[in-house]
């Protein structure tokens, strides 16, 4: 029901002052932290991913170096892609759960008052 | 009324395979074991039908139909995303690629998981916070709703149709190969079942069918891997050592490398299977495909739609984390499935049933159960076959729901009726659109029989990455983005991606095929003479090798002559080209930057006050979930 209720709830309540919320220092702080964090993580993950096809294509000798029995650098690197993807997901979720969600909750609780004091 | 119709439909769908009995051709399952296969199929179909029956009672509003009323939990949605995403192509296809090409097949699977990082970081939560039912809802938030709904819906229907065609044709071929039912009948069975789930159970039933299928798929894979890996004490080096030491694996590498393998020892041949380069020869193509995967997944309408089914951004986040755990874990398992099939079944036997390697996992299941003549072997094969079947039905259901929502919610309700509809009319429109899309899927599936549709999945990803992804990303994160940018991005992204594929090496070029065939035919007498010399040499090893080569040569000449005959009067491809204009098989490398450029230029050249005025509201809401979270708390 939440999506259906959403339109109704938004219609009944006095409209929020979005410009003021956007300008609120707490929102600005959330926005800056989030954008910096997400952009950094995104660039790192894309770069790390493309190392795999690039490495396989241009450094096949390196990928063929045996590390442990028949286990070679190429297989370890491909497996590391999985581990890194999971680590990024875990790292993001931890930061979002602990930090971003708390900052957002504070804004949600205060949203109706922002920009209306005067 | 719904309930009774549902029962009729269930009875009809269950009866269809029985009608199909006389139409059997030869499949992977032996004739005497068909009853077993059908028992397992009936059990799984019966289970999904029961879920649909329960779900049908809960579907009352448009929100129930499109998004299960937003009442799906993060864990459930994670499994459903995995069920939506692990299509037959990724389940059977990647295991098959690894079984035939080793390392390159495994490398291919990585991009499918990394794609979810994009979904997790920049798409899932904002879309949950501001979206309602469809991709175009996100675009319509601050842009001209009617205009962006039209282009958004067209793009969604295009992407879904490409993906759907590949699934229907692939599914028809798969069911035919596995159990020998006629192609047309398997397409109709898949289409009817899927229509039953979506029409009566909407998103509730679709979600549960996807969850059931994902659980079955993961269970089947874990069981298979246990059997394959156990003999080596669950040691990775020991398992790999067995793979590289296997004569069948070494023979496959020798076949792939041809003359280049002449001076290699068996140990070197085996080790080569774990090194890159047996499948992918063009690095740029690999990177282009990687871009389409990594950015395209975040623009796939049936994946985006899944985030509207959870109540909050936190649950959306949780669902991507679960999906990444399940999908990633599954792809790691495919390494064992593929290598296990390569050494236990052997590439030659896998290719004998299906040249693309799609039967690797099912044949491995038959092997670990005890082989083609055993009860357990056929029970395992039947189980994997039924899971593959459920996979196609579940993926198709998600796609049909996405296309139908674009048609009913965006085009009909949003554009034609300007949002002036009663709730009853909304649900009715959704169901009518579902029937239209479902009938279209069956018709396209039958019409495209025998066509090579494998590249359509890659094309769907390319369009999603070049049109949908830039539009969604920039409307969420870039203040200046507006209606002009969305229109330009959708149109140019879609057209470039499709246009580049039409002039790419994916198409059939009769002139090149004929030239290659002519070369084989012309070169045959000289090679035959050389082989006859070898046959007369008396050296046992040389004679054996020459005999094998001669059989291969005769086959190649016959195939070349068939091609010469087939394309006798053709000289150009579908779009009238003698050779590809564009060298890449995947257009992503060019079309994704062009899509972004189109959104940016279109926005800068267009004035749209509403898009600017609405920015603060959109940006605050997508970041905080204000209103979305409140509505949930009430």
XYZ file of C-alpha atoms in Angstrom:
752
model
C 0.000 0.000 0.000
C 2.888 2.364 0.610
C 3.133 3.688 -2.949
C -0.599 4.283 -3.207
C -0.673 5.903 0.223
C 2.278 8.043 -0.714
C 0.450 10.130 -3.283
C -2.461 10.656 -0.908
C -0.279 11.516 2.067
C 1.756 13.976 0.022
C -1.409 15.658 -1.209
C -2.934 16.191 2.227
C 0.092 17.602 4.015
C 1.237 21.189 3.587
C 3.866 21.209 0.817
C 7.429 20.992 2.053
C 9.875 23.800 1.375
C 12.237 21.855 -0.863
C 14.494 24.816 -1.622
C 15.082 25.388 2.075
C 15.707 21.689 2.747
C 18.202 21.585 -0.123
C 19.967 24.619 1.338
C 19.945 23.221 4.879
C 23.518 22.597 6.079
C 22.584 19.085 7.222
C 21.378 18.189 3.742
C 24.404 19.808 2.127
C 26.673 17.787 4.384
C 24.820 14.540 3.524
C 24.892 15.343 -0.182
C 28.610 16.158 -0.219
C 29.629 13.093 1.767
C 27.455 10.822 -0.353
C 28.532 12.164 -3.739
C 32.225 12.005 -2.858
C 31.908 8.504 -1.424
C 29.802 7.108 -4.281
C 31.881 8.665 -7.059
C 35.118 7.335 -5.564
C 33.725 3.839 -5.067
C 32.152 3.805 -8.540
C 35.371 4.867 -10.299
C 37.411 2.339 -8.342
C 35.041 -0.546 -9.071
C 34.782 0.194 -12.806
C 38.562 0.601 -13.116
C 39.206 -2.608 -11.198
C 36.723 -4.504 -13.356
C 38.239 -3.392 -16.665
C 41.705 -4.471 -15.481
C 40.474 -8.045 -16.015
C 39.658 -7.988 -19.775
C 42.564 -5.594 -20.408
C 44.988 -7.811 -18.483
C 43.725 -10.976 -20.207
C 44.146 -9.325 -23.615
C 47.463 -7.508 -23.224
C 49.276 -9.382 -20.423
C 48.467 -13.056 -21.047
C 51.975 -14.099 -19.867
C 51.333 -12.528 -16.476
C 47.927 -14.230 -16.247
C 49.566 -17.578 -17.028
C 52.062 -17.456 -14.130
C 51.327 -20.439 -11.898
C 50.923 -19.657 -8.204
C 49.770 -22.856 -6.530
C 49.763 -26.013 -8.619
C 47.778 -25.257 -11.770
C 46.157 -22.243 -10.084
C 47.433 -19.190 -11.993
C 47.347 -15.405 -11.640
C 44.456 -15.155 -14.129
C 42.115 -17.358 -12.100
C 43.105 -15.688 -8.839
C 42.485 -12.281 -10.408
C 39.065 -13.319 -11.751
C 38.158 -14.702 -8.302
C 39.406 -11.482 -6.699
C 36.853 -9.583 -8.824
C 34.104 -11.424 -6.945
C 35.689 -10.743 -3.569
C 36.205 -7.045 -4.386
C 32.617 -6.681 -5.644
C 31.314 -8.176 -2.404
C 33.680 -6.036 -0.337
C 32.473 -2.863 -2.093
C 28.858 -3.852 -1.449
C 29.598 -4.548 2.211
C 31.590 -1.326 2.642
C 28.842 0.776 1.044
C 26.056 -0.879 3.042
C 27.944 -0.369 6.322
C 28.574 3.323 5.656
C 25.008 3.904 4.426
C 23.403 2.025 7.320
C 25.483 3.777 9.970
C 25.948 7.250 8.601
C 23.771 8.243 5.638
C 20.565 6.720 7.010
C 20.938 8.518 10.345
C 21.533 11.846 8.600
C 18.512 11.287 6.356
C 16.304 10.299 9.309
C 17.139 13.546 11.046
C 16.130 15.518 7.948
C 12.916 13.538 7.512
C 11.910 14.179 11.123
C 12.572 17.886 10.763
C 11.444 18.353 7.148
C 8.181 20.164 7.908
C 9.914 22.783 10.055
C 12.773 23.632 7.725
C 12.277 27.031 6.100
C 9.151 27.860 8.145
C 10.507 29.407 11.343
C 10.027 33.007 10.245
C -14.263 -15.210 -11.866
C -10.524 -14.827 -11.688
C -10.157 -17.923 -9.596
C -12.113 -20.130 -11.968
C -10.247 -18.767 -14.987
C -6.989 -19.433 -13.152
C -7.956 -23.058 -12.606
C -8.895 -23.522 -16.256
C -5.616 -21.981 -17.283
C -3.688 -24.202 -14.880
C -5.439 -27.298 -16.200
C -4.810 -26.212 -19.777
C -1.133 -25.495 -19.173
C -0.617 -28.820 -17.413
C -2.364 -30.633 -20.261
C -0.265 -28.986 -22.967
C 2.831 -31.168 -22.485
C 0.565 -34.233 -22.625
C -0.862 -33.154 -25.970
C 2.723 -32.693 -27.039
C 3.582 -36.350 -26.383
C 3.119 -37.607 -29.948
C 5.254 -34.721 -31.234
C 8.478 -36.022 -29.677
C 11.722 -35.842 -31.506
C 15.026 -37.020 -30.000
C 16.214 -35.013 -26.988
C 18.946 -35.324 -24.350
C 16.578 -37.402 -22.201
C 16.155 -41.009 -23.321
C 12.618 -41.946 -24.448
C 12.136 -44.437 -21.632
C 12.812 -41.735 -19.036
C 10.311 -39.154 -20.305
C 7.733 -40.033 -17.654
C 10.288 -39.078 -14.994
C 11.029 -35.740 -16.645
C 7.348 -34.918 -16.854
C 6.741 -35.844 -13.222
C 9.465 -33.417 -12.133
C 8.209 -30.728 -14.551
C 4.629 -31.170 -13.310
C 5.753 -30.904 -9.672
C 7.570 -27.612 -10.292
C 4.836 -26.152 -12.507
C 2.226 -27.256 -9.972
C 4.098 -25.455 -7.207
C 4.274 -22.190 -9.177
C 0.593 -22.527 -10.154
C -0.347 -22.883 -6.494
C 1.616 -19.726 -5.667
C -0.159 -17.877 -8.478
C -3.525 -19.067 -7.160
C -2.729 -17.648 -3.695
C -1.277 -14.469 -5.207
C -4.299 -13.835 -7.428
C -6.417 -13.168 -4.341
C -4.024 -10.442 -3.220
C -3.933 -8.531 -6.507
C -6.626 -5.859 -6.312
C -5.067 -2.514 -7.278
C -2.644 -1.312 -9.939
C 0.015 -1.029 -7.200
C -0.539 -4.718 -6.353
C -0.313 -5.684 -10.002
C 2.820 -3.694 -10.888
C 4.775 -3.707 -7.626
C 3.150 -6.267 -5.300
C 1.904 -3.265 -3.302
C 5.470 -2.453 -2.269
C 5.258 -5.238 0.278
C 8.229 -7.394 -0.744
C 11.070 -7.683 1.798
C 14.729 -7.045 0.967
C 15.644 -10.714 1.270
C 12.732 -11.829 -0.915
C 13.517 -9.162 -3.477
C 17.187 -10.181 -3.520
C 16.224 -13.733 -4.462
C 13.703 -12.419 -7.003
C 16.355 -10.188 -8.624
C 18.645 -13.209 -8.870
C 15.738 -15.164 -10.359
C 15.060 -12.371 -12.842
C 18.702 -12.028 -13.813
C 20.014 -15.599 -13.966
C 18.434 -16.355 -17.311
C 18.997 -19.568 -19.229
C 21.747 -17.719 -21.110
C 23.735 -17.077 -17.954
C 22.963 -20.375 -16.212
C 23.397 -22.849 -19.063
C 25.377 -20.503 -21.316
C 28.263 -19.613 -18.985
C 28.646 -23.171 -17.655
C 28.755 -24.217 -21.321
C 31.333 -21.576 -22.280
C 33.602 -22.658 -19.411
C 33.235 -26.316 -20.392
C 34.325 -25.524 -23.967
C 36.754 -22.595 -23.571
C 37.911 -22.729 -19.945
C 39.230 -19.438 -18.572
C 37.564 -17.081 -21.070
C 34.145 -18.468 -20.144
C 34.771 -17.737 -16.460
C 36.101 -14.249 -17.215
C 32.869 -13.572 -19.113
C 30.808 -14.257 -15.984
C 32.544 -11.533 -13.908
C 30.906 -8.565 -15.692
C 27.428 -9.858 -14.861
C 28.131 -9.484 -11.144
C 30.117 -6.220 -11.276
C 27.053 -4.715 -13.013
C 25.262 -4.797 -9.666
C 27.755 -2.395 -8.117
C 26.373 0.282 -10.454
C 22.835 -0.725 -9.507
C 23.673 -0.638 -5.784
C 25.609 2.621 -5.673
C 23.697 4.962 -7.961
C 20.366 3.477 -9.076
C 18.479 1.267 -6.599
C 17.826 3.618 -3.674
C 17.084 6.854 -5.596
C 14.695 4.935 -7.847
C 12.915 3.472 -4.819
C 12.679 6.944 -3.264
C 11.083 8.723 -6.208
C 9.704 6.014 -8.490
C 6.292 4.432 -8.606
C 5.745 1.656 -11.191
C 7.967 2.214 -14.222
C 11.259 3.604 -15.493
C 9.385 6.477 -17.150
C 7.928 7.469 -13.757
C 11.457 8.440 -12.716
C 11.990 10.441 -15.896
C 8.552 12.087 -15.622
C 9.227 13.379 -12.106
C 10.717 16.692 -13.204
C 10.487 16.551 -17.007
C 7.500 16.994 -19.316
C 5.578 13.827 -18.328
C 3.884 13.090 -21.653
C 6.983 13.548 -23.793
C 9.335 11.516 -21.641
C 6.716 8.809 -21.062
C 6.441 8.290 -24.810
C 10.220 7.962 -25.410
C 10.737 6.091 -22.131
C 7.998 3.568 -22.899
C 9.288 3.012 -26.435
C 12.772 2.338 -25.117
C 11.460 -0.009 -22.410
C 9.357 -1.931 -24.929
C 12.337 -2.112 -27.335
C 14.743 -3.436 -24.697
C 12.177 -5.900 -23.329
C 11.268 -7.161 -26.802
C 14.903 -7.869 -27.740
C 15.474 -9.676 -24.461
C 12.126 -11.461 -24.719
C 12.796 -12.704 -28.256
C 16.143 -14.137 -27.185
C 14.497 -15.849 -24.202
C 11.560 -17.277 -26.181
C 13.708 -18.619 -29.025
C 16.425 -19.837 -26.647
C 13.788 -21.424 -24.433
C 12.064 -23.166 -27.329
C 15.361 -24.601 -28.564
C 16.380 -25.578 -25.038
C 13.193 -27.497 -24.256
C 13.398 -29.202 -27.653
C 17.028 -30.199 -27.067
C 16.365 -31.419 -23.541
C 13.179 -33.396 -23.903
C 12.409 -33.314 -27.608
C 9.075 -31.440 -27.596
C 8.420 -29.598 -30.856
C 9.788 -26.056 -30.917
C 6.414 -24.376 -31.541
C 4.741 -26.311 -28.745
C 7.458 -25.450 -26.226
C 7.163 -21.752 -27.133
C 3.392 -21.905 -26.634
C 3.750 -23.772 -23.313
C 6.313 -21.241 -22.005
C 4.173 -18.316 -23.211
C 0.904 -19.659 -21.792
C 2.357 -20.485 -18.386
C 4.027 -17.100 -18.117
C 0.809 -15.366 -19.163
C -1.038 -17.294 -16.462
C 1.368 -16.149 -13.740
C 1.414 -12.480 -14.783
C -2.238 -12.072 -15.748
C -3.684 -13.509 -12.537
C -0.933 -13.009 -10.019
C 0.714 -9.795 -11.292
C 3.945 -8.855 -9.543
C 3.092 -10.950 -6.469
C 3.080 -14.183 -8.478
C 5.976 -13.077 -10.703
C 8.086 -12.382 -7.607
C 7.334 -15.775 -6.078
C 7.934 -17.644 -9.326
C 11.312 -15.901 -9.518
C 12.125 -16.743 -5.892
C 11.172 -20.420 -6.331
C 13.196 -20.644 -9.512
C 16.270 -18.976 -7.974
C 16.187 -21.270 -4.932
C 15.862 -24.352 -7.167
C 18.654 -23.133 -9.451
C 21.071 -22.460 -6.597
C 20.177 -25.770 -4.895
C 20.737 -27.719 -8.105
C 24.089 -25.995 -8.682
C 25.335 -26.544 -5.130
C 24.395 -30.245 -5.313
C 26.185 -30.674 -8.636
C 29.296 -28.885 -7.395
C 29.342 -31.037 -4.243
C 29.383 -34.170 -6.372
C 32.030 -32.845 -8.748
C 34.340 -31.336 -6.147
C 34.046 -33.929 -3.352
C 36.410 -36.491 -4.938
C 39.190 -33.885 -4.626
C 38.561 -33.186 -0.947
C 37.183 -29.719 -1.797
C 40.693 -28.539 -2.668
C 40.844 -26.019 -5.504
C 44.390 -26.859 -6.732
C 43.613 -30.599 -6.647
C 40.424 -30.022 -8.644
C 42.228 -27.838 -11.190
C 45.056 -30.400 -11.377
C 42.527 -33.063 -12.305
C 41.023 -30.759 -14.956
C 44.338 -29.899 -16.638
C 45.453 -33.541 -16.433
C 42.295 -34.783 -18.156
C 42.743 -36.204 -21.655
C 39.380 -34.813 -22.857
C 40.320 -31.302 -21.728
C 43.722 -31.581 -23.444
C 42.063 -32.822 -26.634
C 39.639 -29.883 -26.602
C 42.518 -27.376 -26.278
C 44.347 -29.101 -29.144
C 41.190 -28.823 -31.288
C 40.760 -25.126 -30.425
C 44.392 -24.213 -31.090
C 44.725 -26.310 -34.244
C 48.211 -26.224 -35.785
C 49.555 -23.986 -32.986
C 49.269 -26.908 -30.533
C 51.577 -29.292 -32.440
C 54.642 -28.800 -30.254
C 52.836 -28.627 -26.922
C 53.043 -31.414 -24.325
C 49.771 -32.789 -22.886
C 50.479 -30.988 -19.603
C 50.922 -27.678 -21.445
C 47.703 -28.242 -23.379
C 45.781 -28.879 -20.160
C 47.243 -25.823 -18.427
C 46.365 -23.703 -21.476
C 42.665 -24.350 -20.682
C 43.078 -22.166 -17.584
C 44.703 -19.313 -19.509
C 42.977 -16.529 -21.467
C 42.543 -16.348 -25.233
C 40.763 -19.565 -26.268
C 37.441 -17.799 -26.936
C 37.963 -14.028 -27.066
C 40.298 -12.806 -29.790
C 39.371 -9.090 -29.927
C 40.147 -7.251 -26.653
C 38.276 -4.098 -27.677
C 35.120 -6.132 -28.219
C 35.480 -7.572 -24.726
C 35.760 -4.095 -23.227
C 32.787 -2.893 -25.251
C 30.685 -5.812 -24.019
C 31.887 -5.178 -20.465
C 30.695 -1.566 -20.675
C 27.271 -2.669 -21.927
C 26.968 -5.144 -19.031
C 28.246 -2.865 -16.270
C 26.078 0.119 -17.264
C 23.238 -1.719 -19.020
C 22.023 -3.772 -16.068
C 21.180 -0.538 -14.237
C 18.973 0.436 -17.205
C 17.137 -2.861 -17.649
C 13.449 -2.092 -17.067
C 12.600 -5.458 -15.517
C 15.452 -5.084 -13.014
C 14.591 -1.429 -12.196
C 10.980 -2.430 -11.653
C 12.034 -4.805 -8.876
C 13.056 -1.831 -6.705
C 9.497 -0.495 -6.680
C 8.335 -3.681 -4.938
C 10.169 -2.981 -1.670
C 8.854 -0.494 0.919
C 11.984 1.593 1.593
C 15.403 2.548 0.234
C 16.977 0.488 3.026
C 15.139 -2.616 1.808
C 16.180 -1.784 -1.777
C 19.804 -1.648 -0.606
C 19.430 -4.920 1.267
C 17.907 -6.561 -1.793
C 20.870 -5.629 -4.031
C 23.314 -6.944 -1.410
C 21.430 -10.253 -1.286
C 21.214 -10.375 -5.068
C 24.979 -9.798 -5.341
C 25.688 -12.570 -2.845
C 23.425 -15.019 -4.695
C 24.425 -14.059 -8.244
C 28.152 -13.889 -7.430
C 28.064 -17.170 -5.524
C 26.292 -18.758 -8.436
C 28.908 -17.601 -10.953
C 31.718 -18.942 -8.778
C 29.874 -22.287 -8.830
C 29.736 -22.189 -12.641
C 33.556 -22.484 -12.679
C 33.181 -25.915 -11.075
C 30.169 -26.844 -13.213
C 31.989 -25.905 -16.415
C 35.303 -27.564 -15.576
C 33.452 -30.554 -14.109
C 31.531 -30.981 -17.350
C 34.722 -30.530 -19.396
C 36.505 -33.410 -17.656
C 33.587 -35.727 -16.853
C 31.398 -35.333 -19.924
C 33.951 -33.936 -22.360
C 33.679 -31.095 -24.874
C 33.090 -33.498 -27.787
C 30.019 -35.040 -26.103
C 28.703 -31.625 -25.027
C 29.014 -30.249 -28.554
C 27.351 -33.338 -29.998
C 24.087 -32.383 -28.234
C 24.382 -28.596 -28.657
C 27.183 -26.790 -30.505
C 26.990 -23.735 -28.208
C 27.699 -25.836 -25.109
C 24.329 -25.082 -23.470
C 23.848 -28.718 -22.461
C 27.023 -28.873 -20.322
C 25.245 -28.493 -16.955
C 22.336 -30.867 -17.742
C 24.731 -33.522 -19.103
C 26.941 -33.116 -16.033
C 23.853 -33.712 -13.874
C 23.134 -36.915 -15.771
C 26.754 -38.012 -15.330
C 26.998 -37.429 -11.568
C 23.709 -39.269 -11.032
C 25.143 -42.383 -12.653
C 24.961 -41.855 -16.412
C 22.366 -42.004 -19.214
C 21.014 -45.452 -18.253
C 20.559 -44.917 -14.522
C 17.490 -43.795 -12.603
C 19.405 -41.225 -10.529
C 21.196 -39.863 -13.577
C 17.911 -39.236 -15.336
C 16.279 -37.882 -12.199
C 19.106 -35.323 -11.899
C 18.867 -34.481 -15.585
C 15.100 -34.063 -15.278
C 15.561 -31.791 -12.276
C 18.108 -29.562 -14.031
C 15.946 -29.517 -17.169
C 12.899 -28.490 -15.129
C 14.925 -25.757 -13.414
C 16.074 -24.492 -16.817
C 12.456 -24.467 -17.959
C 11.309 -22.616 -14.823
C 14.171 -20.178 -15.449
C 12.870 -19.225 -18.873
C 9.298 -18.856 -17.628
C 10.358 -16.670 -14.676
C 12.595 -14.375 -16.746
C 9.934 -14.035 -19.454
C 7.290 -13.200 -16.818
C 9.432 -10.336 -15.477
C 10.051 -8.997 -18.975
C 6.390 -9.158 -19.974
C 5.376 -7.348 -16.799
C 7.919 -4.572 -17.525
C 6.786 -4.150 -21.132
C 3.100 -4.308 -20.176
C 3.549 -1.668 -17.473
C 5.189 0.682 -19.982
C 2.308 0.113 -22.374
C -0.545 0.403 -19.864
C 0.808 2.774 -17.194
C 2.951 5.108 -19.336
C 1.352 5.097 -22.787
C -2.322 4.448 -22.034
C -2.898 5.917 -18.568
C -0.189 8.605 -18.666
C -0.325 9.817 -22.254
C -3.637 8.813 -23.854
C -5.850 9.278 -20.775
C -3.707 12.016 -19.134
C -3.841 10.162 -15.776
C -7.661 10.474 -15.626
C -8.584 6.859 -14.919
C -10.351 4.982 -12.160
C -8.390 2.370 -10.169
C -10.481 -0.371 -11.813
C -9.597 0.910 -15.273
C -5.910 0.917 -14.344
C -5.915 -2.756 -13.387
C -7.927 -3.607 -16.489
C -5.468 -1.728 -18.714
C -2.563 -3.562 -17.073
C -4.165 -6.957 -17.716
C -5.073 -6.141 -21.329
C -1.510 -4.937 -21.984
C -0.193 -8.166 -20.434
C -2.263 -10.258 -22.832
C -1.070 -8.147 -25.797
C 2.612 -8.431 -24.831
C 2.247 -12.126 -23.994
C 0.588 -12.919 -27.327
C 3.286 -10.871 -29.065
C 6.010 -12.850 -27.241
C 4.526 -16.169 -28.419
C 4.089 -14.883 -31.995
C 7.654 -13.508 -32.166
C 8.992 -16.707 -30.616
C 7.380 -18.824 -33.337
C 8.231 -16.389 -36.149
C 11.907 -16.222 -35.148
C 12.341 -20.021 -35.232
C 15.786 -20.979 -36.460
C 17.152 -17.419 -36.259
C 20.403 -16.719 -34.485
C 19.178 -14.576 -31.593
C 22.129 -14.903 -29.208
C 23.308 -11.355 -29.916
C 19.858 -9.930 -29.038
C 20.611 -10.188 -25.299
C 23.812 -8.205 -25.816
C 21.822 -5.708 -27.890
C 19.222 -5.342 -25.118
C 22.047 -4.541 -22.673
C 23.590 -2.105 -25.174
C 20.324 -0.171 -25.647
C 19.702 -0.134 -21.885
C 23.249 1.169 -21.284
C 23.167 3.759 -24.091
C 19.630 5.147 -23.669
C 18.018 4.243 -20.325
C 21.093 4.462 -18.118
C 22.334 7.959 -19.139
C 18.779 9.342 -18.897
C 18.031 7.878 -15.458
C 21.466 8.724 -14.065
C 21.512 12.335 -15.254
C 17.922 13.153 -14.316
C 18.749 11.928 -10.790
C 22.144 13.599 -10.368
C 22.510 16.521 -12.799
C 20.604 19.748 -12.119
C 20.629 20.995 -15.711
C 19.188 17.781 -17.136
C 15.742 18.344 -18.682
C 13.107 17.117 -21.122
C 15.231 17.984 -24.164
C 18.118 15.899 -22.855
C 15.922 12.895 -22.054
C 14.306 12.950 -25.517
C 17.673 13.275 -27.278
C 19.360 10.655 -25.084
C 16.604 8.053 -25.461
C 16.319 8.466 -29.222
C 20.041 8.732 -30.039
C 21.126 6.072 -27.536
C 18.586 3.554 -28.850
C 19.153 4.301 -32.537
C 22.986 4.263 -32.325
C 23.039 0.974 -30.446
C 20.655 -0.719 -32.899
C 22.185 0.959 -35.947
C 25.734 -0.075 -35.061
C 24.641 -3.684 -34.549
C 22.892 -3.692 -37.942
C 26.198 -2.820 -39.657
C 28.378 -4.939 -37.307
C 29.941 -8.387 -37.782
C 26.947 -9.911 -35.922
C 24.894 -9.848 -39.099
C 25.185 -12.503 -41.786
C 27.384 -11.425 -44.716
C 26.782 -13.864 -47.575
C 29.729 -12.607 -49.607
C 32.250 -13.301 -46.828
C 30.670 -16.684 -46.068
C 30.803 -17.646 -49.727
C 34.434 -16.519 -50.035
C 35.411 -18.594 -46.988
C 33.446 -21.590 -48.262
C 35.025 -21.294 -51.714
C 38.476 -21.273 -50.100
C 37.709 -24.503 -48.228
C 36.408 -26.178 -51.391
C 39.369 -24.964 -53.485
C 41.957 -26.007 -50.898
C 40.429 -29.448 -50.334
C 42.161 -31.421 -53.158
C 45.670 -30.365 -52.052
C 44.956 -31.225 -48.387
C 43.346 -34.508 -49.369
C 46.478 -35.442 -51.331
C 48.666 -34.668 -48.295
C 46.412 -36.732 -46.035
C 46.423 -39.655 -48.475
C 50.224 -39.577 -48.400
C 50.086 -39.767 -44.609
C 47.625 -42.658 -44.789
C 50.000 -44.539 -47.043
C 53.004 -43.867 -44.801
C 52.403 -46.903 -42.580
C 53.251 -45.021 -39.366
C 50.359 -46.005 -37.047
C 50.164 -42.668 -35.204
C 50.278 -40.657 -38.418
C 47.632 -42.856 -40.042
C 45.280 -42.497 -37.088
C 45.668 -38.743 -37.091
C 45.227 -38.508 -40.864
C 42.064 -40.605 -40.736
C 40.573 -38.231 -38.177
C 41.647 -35.186 -40.200
C 40.202 -36.662 -43.372
C 36.803 -37.161 -41.762
C 36.956 -33.564 -40.528
C 37.931 -32.307 -43.969
C 35.042 -34.117 -45.635
C 32.631 -32.594 -43.114
C 34.063 -29.091 -43.679
C 33.776 -29.416 -47.457
C 30.166 -30.580 -47.168
C 29.337 -27.615 -44.893
C 31.078 -25.191 -47.265
C 29.146 -26.536 -50.236
C 25.892 -26.226 -48.289
C 26.733 -22.557 -47.587
C 27.580 -21.875 -51.225
C 24.223 -23.325 -52.221
C 22.297 -21.513 -49.438
C 23.611 -18.042 -50.331
C 23.795 -18.630 -54.114
C 21.694 -15.564 -54.923
C 22.625 -13.409 -51.922
C 25.450 -10.951 -51.815
C 24.509 -8.501 -49.097
C 23.421 -8.513 -45.438
C 19.999 -7.559 -44.065
C 20.739 -3.858 -44.537
C 22.382 -4.291 -47.942
C 26.062 -4.381 -46.945
C 28.717 -6.645 -48.435
C 30.927 -6.352 -45.362
C 30.581 -4.863 -41.850
C 30.916 -1.065 -41.665
C 31.677 -1.205 -37.971
C 34.212 -3.639 -36.521
C 32.856 -4.254 -32.992
C 30.292 -6.931 -32.185
C 29.051 -4.879 -29.255
C 28.277 -1.182 -29.847
C 28.671 -0.093 -26.188
C 32.066 1.553 -26.541
C 30.633 4.062 -29.036
C 26.916 4.191 -28.228
C 27.194 4.664 -24.428
C 29.332 7.853 -24.645
C 27.055 9.060 -27.466
C 23.989 8.481 -25.285
C 25.528 10.560 -22.475
C 26.581 13.271 -24.916
C 23.040 13.418 -26.339
C 21.500 13.911 -22.876
C 24.021 16.660 -22.053
C 23.716 18.549 -25.355
C 19.938 18.100 -25.491
C 19.613 19.537 -21.979
C 21.890 22.503 -22.684
C 20.050 23.399 -25.892
C 16.575 23.130 -24.354
C 14.883 25.463 -21.875
C 12.661 23.762 -19.338
C 11.675 25.750 -16.276
C 9.808 22.876 -14.635
C 12.850 20.602 -14.698
C 14.895 23.282 -12.919
C 12.165 24.176 -10.417
C 11.596 20.545 -9.512
C 15.327 19.838 -9.026
C 15.474 20.639 -5.303
C 12.470 18.447 -4.606
C 13.789 15.527 -6.655
C 17.301 15.760 -5.306
C 16.228 15.989 -1.669
C 13.774 13.143 -2.065
C 16.123 10.812 -3.928
C 18.799 11.316 -1.262
C 16.679 11.190 1.882
C 13.521 9.276 1.074
C 11.368 12.061 2.577
C 7.657 11.258 1.982
C 8.517 7.729 0.830
C 9.631 6.782 4.334
C 6.819 8.771 5.956
C 4.143 7.115 3.895
C 5.524 3.777 4.964
C 5.493 4.676 8.658
C 1.814 5.606 8.574
